[in-house]
């Protein structure tokens, strides 16, 4: 009797486990993402122009498409000054351009944009530029992530539901077709298969309806707007969703098909290879088609090596479905067994163990490729949201693999144990019902056509050869297997939830590309103020250079360096900085500078409003001498 995994596979199991951890640490098993980012604009953010521009052009790191109101330019009075819709500049797919009105008054203009990236995710943002001189503005734009809205949250929920439905449908079908066709006669398993189909179909319809308001930031009530639905149907994500629905309808028709009567009394799979092959190829074709409706329209369709990334991502989704959905199916079958149903044959358990092992190996291989494609560096694991979320997923996946090792041990033990007498009796009774169903007997319960493969009889007769092993030993093994499979399936659903979260997070490589593009195209603004002061001794003066980065509304870093009159560095015992906005009666705001041994600094000064701010700098040069000097700085 074996007490662990088969010895021949121990080293391979360890290798797959190590590979999985490495792959997930570098980029994970999540579907590949490639959200675009704004890399530049003309006019640039925060610039002050002498003359009004004729157009506004935005450049992104990847190709983008335009929903309604994709690009709006708002005057200081919050009036729209671009009469036309956005278009690509000079035919370049990674640009957005709008023409402006002929006469623009002086003041600060707000550019609000919302585009759809090549991987189907909407992104948005806003910036300002000024004509003549900066001014206050009444323009108000929505800020925050497109996913952090009512529509975004509902859309994200149905994305998770769709992944779950795919996993249940693919996993249940794979378990029936590849491991134990007799499982199709179990009512809970049939319900699981139908539930997976219905869940995926319902979530696909919901995603199609929500696609329009998700792209345009519209209300939930606009989901039924006819013009918006037509526009969704002509876009790539909408076309993929329609194709998914068509595949699901065809799959439903196939599942209702019944094999010819001449196969009803053939319970030996070796006597009907043509039927088995056609059934399995049909199932594989439908599963692959469903996976491609994700990868061809979303995550893998943008970024590096798209022709290779799309099939790799499809394989990843299929492996996820076979593994996770198969686990849930096995758990349901084992629970039915515990409630008095037919026992899951030991050969079926062994076949699923091998199938799950293969699925995990595929997850490792595709994960390694996607890790290189999406994360790109170890540092990104701790410096990006994608990397931090990925670390959480790694911890859960390692726990899943640990629990799975116990499931494999129980399976190995059951494979070498003869079935108990009770199990053999239940299987014989189940076999009699299955033969009647396959023969198409009038009124036979649960006859479901293709999903009721005739392998149950062969599995039942295996129980006739039951040995004399004590029932309690086999039952103990099966109880242990039920517990570990249930735990493994529950943890797998957690992995699926984290994966869905990762699909809405900008990957590390894309974030780095976007940051680099901004750094090259638009250097962060820095405001520098230099104030002279009396150092407290005759004919000795100095100056203090104050640097505010980025010199904009929000959080700023402030550094102050004290110089002597001849340009050398000087030290002072105390330096206090306060900023006041007299026009709006804000302040004084104490910067709370701290001595950094050579300069004074603070890293979290928040300035709430733009405009001209008064700078009050108090310098103490000795125990009894101090002076206060004043200046101004414009915050944009």
Coordinates of C-alpha atoms in Angstrom, one line a residue:
X1 CA 0.0 0.0 0.0
X2 CA 1.4 3.4 -1.0
X3 CA 1.5 6.1 1.7
X4 CA 2.4 9.0 -0.6
X5 CA 2.8 10.1 -4.2
X6 CA 4.1 7.6 -6.7
X7 CA 7.9 7.6 -6.3
X8 CA 8.5 8.1 -10.0
X9 CA 6.7 11.4 -9.9
X10 CA 8.1 12.8 -6.6
X11 CA 11.0 14.7 -8.2
X12 CA 8.7 16.0 -11.0
X13 CA 6.2 17.1 -8.4
X14 CA 8.9 19.1 -6.6
X15 CA 10.1 20.5 -9.9
X16 CA 6.6 21.7 -10.8
X17 CA 6.1 23.2 -7.3
X18 CA 9.3 25.2 -7.5
X19 CA 8.6 26.3 -11.0
X20 CA 5.2 27.5 -10.0
X21 CA 6.6 29.6 -7.2
X22 CA 9.2 31.1 -9.4
X23 CA 6.7 31.8 -12.2
X24 CA 4.2 33.4 -9.9
X25 CA 6.9 35.5 -8.2
X26 CA 8.0 36.9 -11.5
X27 CA 4.6 37.5 -13.1
X28 CA 2.0 35.1 -11.9
X29 CA -0.6 33.0 -13.4
X30 CA -3.0 35.9 -14.0
X31 CA -4.0 36.7 -17.5
X32 CA -1.6 39.1 -19.2
X33 CA -2.4 42.7 -18.9
X34 CA -1.1 45.8 -20.7
X35 CA -3.1 48.9 -19.7
X36 CA -1.9 51.9 -21.7
X37 CA -0.7 55.1 -20.1
X38 CA -0.5 58.7 -21.1
X39 CA 3.0 59.4 -22.3
X40 CA 2.7 63.1 -23.4
X41 CA 0.5 65.9 -24.4
X42 CA 0.6 69.1 -26.5
X43 CA 0.2 71.5 -24.7
X44 CA 2.0 69.9 -21.8
X45 CA 0.5 69.7 -18.4
X46 CA 0.9 73.0 -16.5
X47 CA 2.3 75.1 -19.3
X48 CA 1.5 78.7 -19.8
X49 CA 1.1 79.7 -23.5
X50 CA 1.4 83.2 -25.0
X51 CA -1.2 82.4 -27.7
X52 CA -4.2 80.1 -27.8
X53 CA -3.4 76.6 -29.3
X54 CA -5.4 75.4 -32.3
X55 CA -5.7 71.8 -31.0
X56 CA -4.9 69.5 -28.1
X57 CA -3.1 66.3 -28.8
X58 CA -2.5 63.4 -26.4
X59 CA -0.1 60.5 -26.9
X60 CA -0.4 57.1 -25.2
X61 CA 2.0 54.2 -24.8
X62 CA -0.3 51.9 -26.9
X63 CA -3.2 52.0 -29.3
X64 CA -6.5 53.5 -27.9
X65 CA -10.1 53.8 -29.0
X66 CA -12.6 56.5 -28.2
X67 CA -15.9 56.2 -26.4
X68 CA -18.4 59.1 -26.4
X69 CA -17.0 62.3 -24.9
X70 CA -13.5 60.8 -25.0
X71 CA -11.7 64.2 -24.9
X72 CA -13.1 67.5 -23.5
X73 CA -11.4 70.8 -23.2
X74 CA -13.1 73.1 -20.7
X75 CA -12.6 76.9 -20.3
X76 CA -12.1 78.6 -17.0
X77 CA -15.9 79.1 -16.9
X78 CA -16.4 75.3 -17.4
X79 CA -17.6 75.7 -21.0
X80 CA -16.6 73.2 -23.6
X81 CA -14.2 74.7 -26.3
X82 CA -13.7 71.7 -28.6
X83 CA -16.7 71.5 -30.9
X84 CA -15.7 68.2 -32.5
X85 CA -15.1 64.6 -31.4
X86 CA -11.6 63.1 -30.8
X87 CA -9.8 61.5 -33.6
X88 CA -6.4 59.9 -34.1
X89 CA -3.6 62.4 -35.1
X90 CA -2.1 61.7 -38.5
X91 CA -3.6 58.2 -38.4
X92 CA -1.5 57.1 -35.4
X93 CA -3.5 54.7 -33.2
X94 CA -1.8 55.8 -30.0
X95 CA -2.9 59.4 -30.2
X96 CA -6.1 61.5 -29.6
X97 CA -6.6 65.0 -31.0
X98 CA -9.4 67.6 -30.8
X99 CA -9.6 70.9 -32.6
X100 CA -10.3 74.0 -30.5
X101 CA -12.5 77.0 -31.0
X102 CA -11.0 80.0 -32.8
X103 CA -11.0 82.5 -29.9
X104 CA -10.0 81.4 -26.4
X105 CA -9.9 83.9 -23.6
X106 CA -7.0 84.1 -21.2
X107 CA -7.0 81.7 -18.2
X108 CA -6.6 78.1 -17.2
X109 CA -8.1 75.3 -19.3
X110 CA -8.8 71.8 -18.2
X111 CA -8.4 68.8 -20.5
X112 CA -10.4 65.8 -19.4
X113 CA -9.9 62.5 -21.3
X114 CA -11.2 59.0 -21.2
X115 CA -10.1 56.3 -23.7
X116 CA -10.2 52.5 -24.0
X117 CA -6.8 50.8 -24.1
X118 CA -6.0 48.0 -26.5
X119 CA -6.8 45.4 -23.8
X120 CA -10.3 46.8 -23.5
X121 CA -9.8 48.6 -20.1
X122 CA -10.9 52.3 -20.0
X123 CA -8.5 54.7 -18.5
X124 CA -9.0 58.4 -17.7
X125 CA -7.3 61.5 -16.4
X126 CA -7.1 65.3 -16.6
X127 CA -4.6 68.1 -16.7
X128 CA -4.5 71.8 -17.2
X129 CA -2.7 74.4 -19.4
X130 CA -3.1 78.2 -19.4
X131 CA -3.3 80.9 -22.0
X132 CA -1.8 84.2 -21.2
X133 CA -1.7 83.7 -17.4
X134 CA -3.1 81.1 -15.0
X135 CA -6.5 81.7 -13.4
X136 CA -9.0 80.0 -11.2
X137 CA -11.3 77.6 -13.0
X138 CA -14.8 76.4 -12.4
X139 CA -14.2 73.2 -14.4
X140 CA -14.9 70.0 -12.4
X141 CA -13.9 66.6 -13.7
X142 CA -14.3 63.1 -12.3
X143 CA -11.1 61.7 -10.8
X144 CA -10.2 58.2 -9.7
X145 CA -10.0 54.8 -11.3
X146 CA -12.7 53.9 -13.8
X147 CA -13.2 50.7 -11.8
X148 CA -13.9 52.7 -8.7
X149 CA -17.5 53.5 -9.7
X150 CA -20.8 51.8 -9.4
X151 CA -20.7 50.5 -13.0
X152 CA -17.0 49.6 -12.6
X153 CA -17.7 47.5 -9.4
X154 CA -20.7 45.7 -11.0
X155 CA -18.6 45.1 -14.1
X156 CA -15.8 43.7 -12.0
X157 CA -18.2 41.4 -10.2
X158 CA -19.5 39.9 -13.4
X159 CA -16.0 39.4 -14.7
X160 CA -15.4 37.2 -11.6
X161 CA -18.7 35.4 -12.2
X162 CA -17.7 34.8 -15.8
X163 CA -14.3 33.3 -14.8
X164 CA -16.1 31.1 -12.3
X165 CA -18.7 29.9 -14.9
X166 CA -15.9 29.1 -17.3
X167 CA -14.0 27.1 -14.7
X168 CA -17.1 25.1 -13.7
X169 CA -18.2 24.4 -17.3
X170 CA -14.7 23.4 -18.6
X171 CA -13.8 21.5 -15.4
X172 CA -17.0 19.5 -15.2
X173 CA -16.9 18.6 -18.9
X174 CA -13.2 17.6 -18.6
X175 CA -13.9 15.4 -15.6
X176 CA -16.7 13.6 -17.4
X177 CA -15.0 13.2 -20.7
X178 CA -11.5 12.5 -19.5
X179 CA -11.8 10.9 -16.1
X180 CA -15.2 9.3 -15.4
X181 CA -18.1 9.5 -17.8
X182 CA -20.3 7.8 -15.2
X183 CA -20.2 11.0 -13.2
X184 CA -22.7 12.4 -15.8
X185 CA -25.4 10.2 -14.3
X186 CA -25.0 11.9 -10.9
X187 CA -27.7 14.5 -10.5
X188 CA -25.4 16.9 -8.5
X189 CA -22.7 16.7 -11.3
X190 CA -25.3 17.4 -14.0
X191 CA -26.5 20.3 -12.1
X192 CA -23.0 21.6 -11.7
X193 CA -22.4 21.3 -15.5
X194 CA -25.7 23.2 -16.2
X195 CA -24.9 25.8 -13.5
X196 CA -21.5 26.5 -15.1
X197 CA -23.1 27.0 -18.5
X198 CA -25.9 29.2 -17.1
X199 CA -23.5 31.2 -15.0
X200 CA -21.2 31.9 -17.9
X201 CA -24.1 32.7 -20.2
X202 CA -25.8 35.1 -17.7
X203 CA -22.5 36.9 -16.9
X204 CA -21.7 37.3 -20.6
X205 CA -25.1 39.0 -21.2
X206 CA -24.5 41.2 -18.2
X207 CA -21.0 42.2 -19.4
X208 CA -22.4 43.0 -22.9
X209 CA -25.0 45.3 -21.4
X210 CA -22.5 47.0 -19.0
X211 CA -19.8 47.5 -21.6
X212 CA -21.2 50.8 -22.8
X213 CA -21.6 52.6 -19.5
X214 CA -18.2 51.0 -18.3
X215 CA -16.4 52.6 -21.3
X216 CA -18.2 56.0 -21.1
X217 CA -18.5 56.3 -17.3
X218 CA -22.3 56.5 -17.7
X219 CA -24.9 55.5 -15.2
X220 CA -26.2 51.9 -14.8
X221 CA -29.5 52.9 -16.4
X222 CA -27.7 53.6 -19.7
X223 CA -27.0 49.8 -20.1
X224 CA -30.1 49.5 -22.2
X225 CA -29.5 52.4 -24.4
X226 CA -30.0 51.1 -28.0
X227 CA -27.3 53.3 -29.6
X228 CA -24.8 52.3 -27.0
X229 CA -25.6 48.6 -27.4
X230 CA -25.1 48.9 -31.2
X231 CA -21.7 50.6 -30.6
X232 CA -20.7 47.8 -28.2
X233 CA -21.7 45.2 -30.7
X234 CA -19.4 46.7 -33.3
X235 CA -16.4 47.0 -31.0
X236 CA -13.8 44.2 -30.4
X237 CA -14.9 43.4 -26.8
X238 CA -18.6 43.3 -27.8
X239 CA -17.8 41.1 -30.8
X240 CA -16.0 38.7 -28.5
X241 CA -18.9 38.6 -26.0
X242 CA -21.4 37.8 -28.9
X243 CA -19.1 35.0 -30.1
X244 CA -19.0 33.7 -26.6
X245 CA -22.8 33.6 -26.4
X246 CA -23.0 31.8 -29.8
X247 CA -20.5 29.2 -28.6
X248 CA -22.5 28.6 -25.4
X249 CA -25.8 28.2 -27.4
X250 CA -24.1 25.7 -29.7
X251 CA -22.6 23.9 -26.7
X252 CA -26.1 23.6 -25.1
X253 CA -27.4 22.0 -28.3
X254 CA -24.5 19.5 -28.4
X255 CA -25.0 18.6 -24.7
X256 CA -28.6 17.7 -25.5
X257 CA -27.6 15.3 -28.3
X258 CA -27.8 11.6 -27.6
X259 CA -25.4 9.0 -29.1
X260 CA -26.9 6.5 -31.5
X261 CA -28.7 3.5 -30.0
X262 CA -26.0 1.1 -31.4
X263 CA -23.6 2.5 -28.7
X264 CA -26.0 2.1 -25.8
X265 CA -24.9 -1.5 -24.9
X266 CA -21.2 -0.9 -25.4
X267 CA -19.6 -0.1 -22.1
X268 CA -16.1 -0.9 -23.2
X269 CA -14.4 2.4 -24.3
X270 CA -12.1 0.4 -26.6
X271 CA -15.0 -0.7 -28.7
X272 CA -16.1 2.9 -29.6
X273 CA -12.9 4.9 -30.2
X274 CA -14.5 7.0 -33.0
X275 CA -17.3 8.2 -30.8
X276 CA -15.0 8.9 -27.9
X277 CA -12.6 10.9 -30.1
X278 CA -15.3 12.9 -31.7
X279 CA -16.9 13.8 -28.3
X280 CA -13.6 14.8 -26.8
X281 CA -12.5 16.8 -29.8
X282 CA -15.9 18.6 -29.8
X283 CA -15.5 19.4 -26.1
X284 CA -11.9 20.6 -26.6
X285 CA -13.0 22.8 -29.5
X286 CA -15.8 24.5 -27.6
X287 CA -13.5 25.1 -24.5
X288 CA -10.8 26.6 -26.7
X289 CA -13.2 28.8 -28.5
X290 CA -14.6 30.1 -25.2
X291 CA -11.0 30.8 -23.9
X292 CA -10.2 32.7 -27.1
X293 CA -13.1 35.1 -26.5
X294 CA -11.2 36.4 -23.5
X295 CA -7.6 36.4 -24.9
X296 CA -8.3 37.8 -28.3
X297 CA -10.2 40.8 -27.0
X298 CA -8.7 41.6 -23.7
X299 CA -5.5 41.1 -21.8
X300 CA -3.2 39.2 -24.1
X301 CA -4.3 41.2 -27.1
X302 CA -2.0 44.1 -26.2
X303 CA 1.7 44.5 -25.3
X304 CA 4.6 42.3 -26.4
X305 CA 4.4 39.3 -28.7
X306 CA 0.7 39.4 -29.2
X307 CA 0.5 36.4 -31.7
X308 CA 2.2 34.2 -29.1
X309 CA 0.6 35.7 -26.0
X310 CA -3.0 35.0 -27.2
X311 CA -2.7 31.2 -27.4
X312 CA -0.6 31.1 -24.3
X313 CA -3.2 33.0 -22.3
X314 CA -5.9 30.7 -23.8
X315 CA -4.0 27.6 -22.6
X316 CA -3.7 29.3 -19.2
X317 CA -7.4 29.8 -18.9
X318 CA -8.2 26.2 -20.0
X319 CA -5.7 24.8 -17.5
X320 CA -7.3 26.9 -14.8
X321 CA -10.7 25.6 -15.7
X322 CA -9.6 22.0 -15.9
X323 CA -7.9 22.2 -12.6
X324 CA -10.3 24.3 -10.5
X325 CA -13.5 23.2 -12.1
X326 CA -12.4 19.6 -12.1
X327 CA -11.7 19.9 -8.3
X328 CA -15.2 21.2 -7.7
X329 CA -16.7 18.4 -9.8
X330 CA -14.7 15.8 -7.9
X331 CA -15.8 17.3 -4.6
X332 CA -19.4 17.1 -5.7
X333 CA -19.0 13.5 -6.8
X334 CA -17.3 12.6 -3.5
X335 CA -20.1 14.2 -1.5
X336 CA -22.7 12.3 -3.5
X337 CA -20.7 9.2 -2.7
X338 CA -20.8 10.0 1.0
X339 CA -24.6 10.5 0.8
X340 CA -25.1 7.0 -0.5
X341 CA -24.4 7.5 -4.2
X342 CA -22.1 5.4 -6.3
X343 CA -18.4 5.5 -5.3
X344 CA -16.0 7.3 -7.5
X345 CA -13.9 4.5 -9.1
X346 CA -10.2 4.4 -8.1
X347 CA -9.1 4.5 -11.7
X348 CA -11.2 7.7 -12.2
X349 CA -9.4 9.2 -9.2
X350 CA -6.1 8.3 -10.6
X351 CA -7.0 9.7 -14.0
X352 CA -8.0 13.0 -12.5
X353 CA -4.9 13.2 -10.4
X354 CA -2.8 12.9 -13.6
X355 CA -5.0 15.4 -15.4
X356 CA -4.8 17.9 -12.5
X357 CA -1.0 17.4 -12.4
X358 CA -0.8 18.2 -16.2
X359 CA -3.0 21.3 -15.7
X360 CA -0.8 22.6 -13.0
X361 CA 2.3 22.0 -15.2
X362 CA 0.6 24.0 -18.0
X363 CA -0.1 26.8 -15.5
X364 CA 3.5 26.9 -14.6
X365 CA 4.7 27.0 -18.2
X366 CA 2.3 29.8 -19.2
X367 CA 2.9 31.6 -16.0
X368 CA 6.7 31.7 -16.6
X369 CA 6.1 33.3 -20.0
X370 CA 3.6 35.8 -18.7
X371 CA 5.9 36.6 -15.8
X372 CA 8.6 37.8 -18.2
X373 CA 6.0 39.6 -20.3
X374 CA 4.3 41.5 -17.5
X375 CA 6.4 42.1 -14.4
X376 CA 9.9 42.3 -15.8
X377 CA 11.9 42.7 -12.5
X378 CA 12.0 41.5 -8.9
X379 CA 11.9 45.1 -7.7
X380 CA 8.5 45.5 -9.2
X381 CA 7.0 43.0 -6.8
X382 CA 7.3 45.4 -3.9
X383 CA 7.1 48.7 -5.6
X384 CA 3.8 48.3 -7.7
X385 CA 0.3 47.4 -6.8
X386 CA 0.4 44.5 -9.3
X387 CA 3.4 43.1 -7.6
X388 CA 2.0 43.4 -4.1
X389 CA -1.2 41.7 -5.1
X390 CA 0.8 39.0 -6.8
X391 CA 2.6 38.2 -3.6
X392 CA -0.7 37.6 -1.8
X393 CA -1.7 35.3 -4.7
X394 CA 1.6 33.4 -4.4
X395 CA 1.0 32.7 -0.7
X396 CA -2.5 31.3 -1.5
X397 CA -1.2 29.2 -4.4
X398 CA 1.6 27.7 -2.3
X399 CA -1.1 26.7 0.3
X400 CA -3.2 25.2 -2.5
X401 CA -0.3 23.1 -3.7
X402 CA 0.4 22.0 -0.2
X403 CA -3.2 20.8 0.3
X404 CA -3.1 19.2 -3.1
X405 CA -0.2 17.0 -2.1
X406 CA -2.4 15.4 0.5
X407 CA -5.1 14.8 -2.0
X408 CA -2.6 12.9 -4.2
X409 CA -1.6 10.8 -1.2
X410 CA -5.2 9.8 -0.5
X411 CA -5.7 9.0 -4.3
X412 CA -2.6 6.9 -4.4
X413 CA -3.8 4.9 -1.4
X414 CA -7.3 4.4 -2.8
X415 CA -5.9 3.2 -6.1
X416 CA -4.2 0.3 -4.4
X417 CA -7.1 -0.6 -2.1
X418 CA -10.0 -2.8 -3.3
X419 CA -13.4 -1.2 -3.1
X420 CA -15.4 -1.8 0.0
X421 CA -18.5 -4.1 -0.1
X422 CA -20.8 -1.1 0.4
X423 CA -19.2 0.7 -2.4
X424 CA -19.4 -2.3 -4.8
X425 CA -23.1 -2.7 -4.0
X426 CA -23.8 1.0 -4.7
X427 CA -21.9 0.9 -7.9
X428 CA -23.8 -2.2 -9.2
X429 CA -27.1 -0.5 -8.5
X430 CA -25.9 2.7 -10.2
X431 CA -24.8 0.6 -13.2
X432 CA -28.3 -0.9 -13.7
X433 CA -29.8 2.6 -13.8
X434 CA -27.1 3.8 -16.2
X435 CA -27.7 0.9 -18.6
X436 CA -31.4 1.7 -18.7
X437 CA -30.6 5.4 -19.4
X438 CA -28.2 4.6 -22.2
X439 CA -30.7 2.3 -23.8
X440 CA -33.1 5.2 -23.9
X441 CA -35.8 3.4 -21.8
X442 CA -39.0 5.4 -21.6
X443 CA -39.2 7.4 -18.5
X444 CA -35.7 6.6 -17.4
X445 CA -34.5 9.4 -15.0
X446 CA -31.8 11.8 -16.0
X447 CA -31.2 10.7 -19.6
X448 CA -29.1 13.6 -20.8
X449 CA -27.5 12.5 -24.1
X450 CA -23.9 13.3 -24.7
X451 CA -23.1 14.1 -21.1
X452 CA -24.2 10.6 -20.1
X453 CA -21.3 8.5 -21.4
X454 CA -21.6 4.8 -21.0
X455 CA -18.5 4.1 -19.0
X456 CA -20.4 3.7 -15.7
X457 CA -21.1 0.0 -16.3
X458 CA -17.4 -0.8 -16.7
X459 CA -16.7 1.1 -13.5
X460 CA -19.5 -0.8 -11.8
X461 CA -18.2 -4.2 -12.7
X462 CA -14.9 -3.2 -11.3
X463 CA -16.6 -3.2 -8.0
X464 CA -17.6 -6.9 -8.5
X465 CA -14.0 -7.8 -7.9
X466 CA -14.0 -6.1 -4.6
X467 CA -11.5 -7.7 -2.2
X468 CA -11.8 -8.4 1.4
X469 CA -10.1 -5.2 2.6
X470 CA -11.9 -3.8 5.7
X471 CA -14.5 -1.2 4.7
X472 CA -13.3 1.2 7.4
X473 CA -9.9 1.5 5.8
X474 CA -11.2 2.5 2.4
X475 CA -13.9 4.7 3.9
X476 CA -11.3 6.5 6.0
X477 CA -9.2 7.2 2.8
X478 CA -12.3 8.5 1.0
X479 CA -13.2 10.8 3.9
X480 CA -9.7 12.2 3.9
X481 CA -9.9 12.7 0.2
X482 CA -13.2 14.5 0.5
X483 CA -11.8 16.9 3.1
X484 CA -8.7 17.8 1.2
X485 CA -10.4 18.2 -2.1
X486 CA -13.0 20.5 -0.5
X487 CA -10.2 22.6 1.0
X488 CA -8.3 22.7 -2.2
X489 CA -11.4 23.8 -4.2
X490 CA -12.2 26.6 -1.6
X491 CA -8.6 27.9 -1.8
X492 CA -8.8 27.7 -5.6
X493 CA -11.8 30.0 -5.6
X494 CA -9.7 32.5 -3.5
X495 CA -7.0 32.2 -6.2
X496 CA -9.6 32.9 -8.8
X497 CA -10.8 36.0 -7.0
X498 CA -7.3 37.4 -6.7
X499 CA -6.7 36.6 -10.4
X500 CA -9.8 38.7 -11.2
X501 CA -8.4 41.5 -9.1
X502 CA -5.1 41.3 -11.0
X503 CA -6.9 41.6 -14.3
X504 CA -8.0 45.1 -13.3
X505 CA -4.5 46.2 -12.1
X506 CA -2.0 47.8 -14.3
X507 CA 0.9 45.4 -14.7
X508 CA 4.4 46.4 -13.5
X509 CA 6.0 46.5 -16.9
X510 CA 3.3 48.7 -18.3
X511 CA 3.5 51.0 -15.3
X512 CA 7.3 51.3 -15.8
X513 CA 6.9 52.1 -19.5
X514 CA 4.3 54.8 -18.7
X515 CA 6.5 56.3 -16.0
X516 CA 9.5 56.3 -18.3
X517 CA 7.6 58.0 -21.1
X518 CA 6.3 60.7 -18.8
X519 CA 9.8 61.2 -17.5
X520 CA 11.2 61.7 -21.0
X521 CA 8.4 63.7 -22.4
X522 CA 7.3 65.8 -19.5
X523 CA 9.8 66.5 -16.7
X524 CA 8.1 67.1 -13.3
X525 CA 7.7 70.7 -12.5
X526 CA 9.8 72.2 -9.8
X527 CA 9.3 75.6 -8.2
X528 CA 12.4 77.3 -6.8
X529 CA 12.4 80.4 -4.6
X530 CA 15.6 82.1 -3.5
X531 CA 15.4 84.6 -0.6
X532 CA 18.3 86.7 0.7
X533 CA 18.7 87.3 4.5
X534 CA 20.9 89.0 7.0
X535 CA 23.2 86.5 8.8
X536 CA 23.4 88.6 12.0
X537 CA 26.9 90.0 11.6
X538 CA 28.1 93.1 10.0
X539 CA 28.4 92.9 6.2
X540 CA 27.4 89.3 6.2
X541 CA 24.5 88.2 4.2
X542 CA 23.3 84.9 3.0
X543 CA 20.5 83.3 0.9
X544 CA 18.2 80.4 1.2
X545 CA 17.1 78.4 -1.9
X546 CA 13.7 76.7 -1.4
X547 CA 12.6 74.0 -3.8
X548 CA 9.0 72.7 -4.0
X549 CA 8.5 69.5 -6.0
X550 CA 6.3 69.3 -8.0
X551 CA 5.0 72.7 -7.1
X552 CA 1.4 71.8 -7.7
X553 CA -1.8 71.3 -5.7
X554 CA -1.5 68.3 -3.5
X555 CA 1.4 66.8 -1.7
X556 CA 4.8 68.5 -2.2
X557 CA 8.4 67.9 -1.1
X558 CA 10.1 71.0 0.2
X559 CA 13.9 71.3 0.5
X560 CA 15.7 74.4 1.8
X561 CA 19.5 75.0 1.5
X562 CA 21.3 77.8 3.2
X563 CA 24.2 79.5 1.4
X564 CA 26.7 82.2 2.4
X565 CA 27.1 85.3 0.3
X566 CA 30.0 83.7 -1.7
X567 CA 28.0 80.6 -2.5
X568 CA 29.3 78.3 0.3
X569 CA 27.0 76.1 2.4
X570 CA 26.0 77.5 5.8
X571 CA 24.2 76.1 8.8
X572 CA 21.6 77.7 11.0
X573 CA 20.1 76.4 14.3
X574 CA 16.5 76.9 13.2
X575 CA 14.5 77.4 10.0
X576 CA 10.7 77.8 9.9
X577 CA 8.7 78.0 6.6
X578 CA 5.0 79.0 6.4
X579 CA 2.9 79.5 3.3
X580 CA -0.3 81.6 3.0
X581 CA -2.9 82.1 0.3
X582 CA -4.2 85.6 1.1
X583 CA -6.8 85.7 -1.6
X584 CA -8.6 82.7 -0.3
X585 CA -7.7 83.3 3.4
X586 CA -5.8 80.0 3.7
X587 CA -2.9 79.6 6.1
X588 CA -0.4 80.1 7.3
X589 CA 0.5 76.5 6.7
X590 CA 3.6 75.4 8.7
X591 CA 5.9 73.3 6.5
X592 CA 7.5 71.8 9.6
X593 CA 11.0 71.7 8.2
X594 CA 13.4 69.2 9.8
X595 CA 17.2 69.5 9.9
X596 CA 18.6 66.8 7.5
X597 CA 22.3 67.5 8.4
X598 CA 23.2 69.9 5.6
X599 CA 19.7 71.0 4.5
X600 CA 16.2 71.4 5.8
X601 CA 13.3 69.4 4.3
X602 CA 9.8 68.1 4.6
X603 CA 8.1 65.5 2.4
X604 CA 4.4 65.8 3.0
X605 CA 3.4 69.5 2.6
X606 CA -0.1 69.6 1.2
X607 CA -1.2 72.7 -0.7
X608 CA -5.0 72.7 -1.3
X609 CA -5.4 75.3 -3.9
X610 CA -3.6 76.8 -6.9
X611 CA -2.6 80.4 -7.2
X612 CA -0.1 82.9 -5.8
X613 CA 1.1 81.9 -2.3
X614 CA 3.1 84.0 0.1
X615 CA 6.3 82.5 1.5
X616 CA 7.3 83.5 5.1
X617 CA 10.7 82.2 6.1
X618 CA 12.1 82.7 9.6
X619 CA 15.8 82.1 10.1
X620 CA 17.4 82.0 13.5
X621 CA 21.2 82.5 13.2
X622 CA 22.1 82.5 17.0
X623 CA 20.5 82.2 20.4
X624 CA 19.2 85.8 20.2
X625 CA 19.2 86.7 16.5
X626 CA 16.6 85.8 14.0
X627 CA 15.1 87.4 10.9
X628 CA 12.0 86.8 8.7
X629 CA 12.0 87.3 5.0
X630 CA 9.1 87.0 2.5
X631 CA 8.6 85.9 -1.1
X632 CA 6.0 84.4 -3.4
X633 CA 5.5 81.2 -5.3
X634 CA 2.9 80.2 -7.9
X635 CA 1.3 76.8 -7.3
X636 CA -0.4 75.2 -10.3

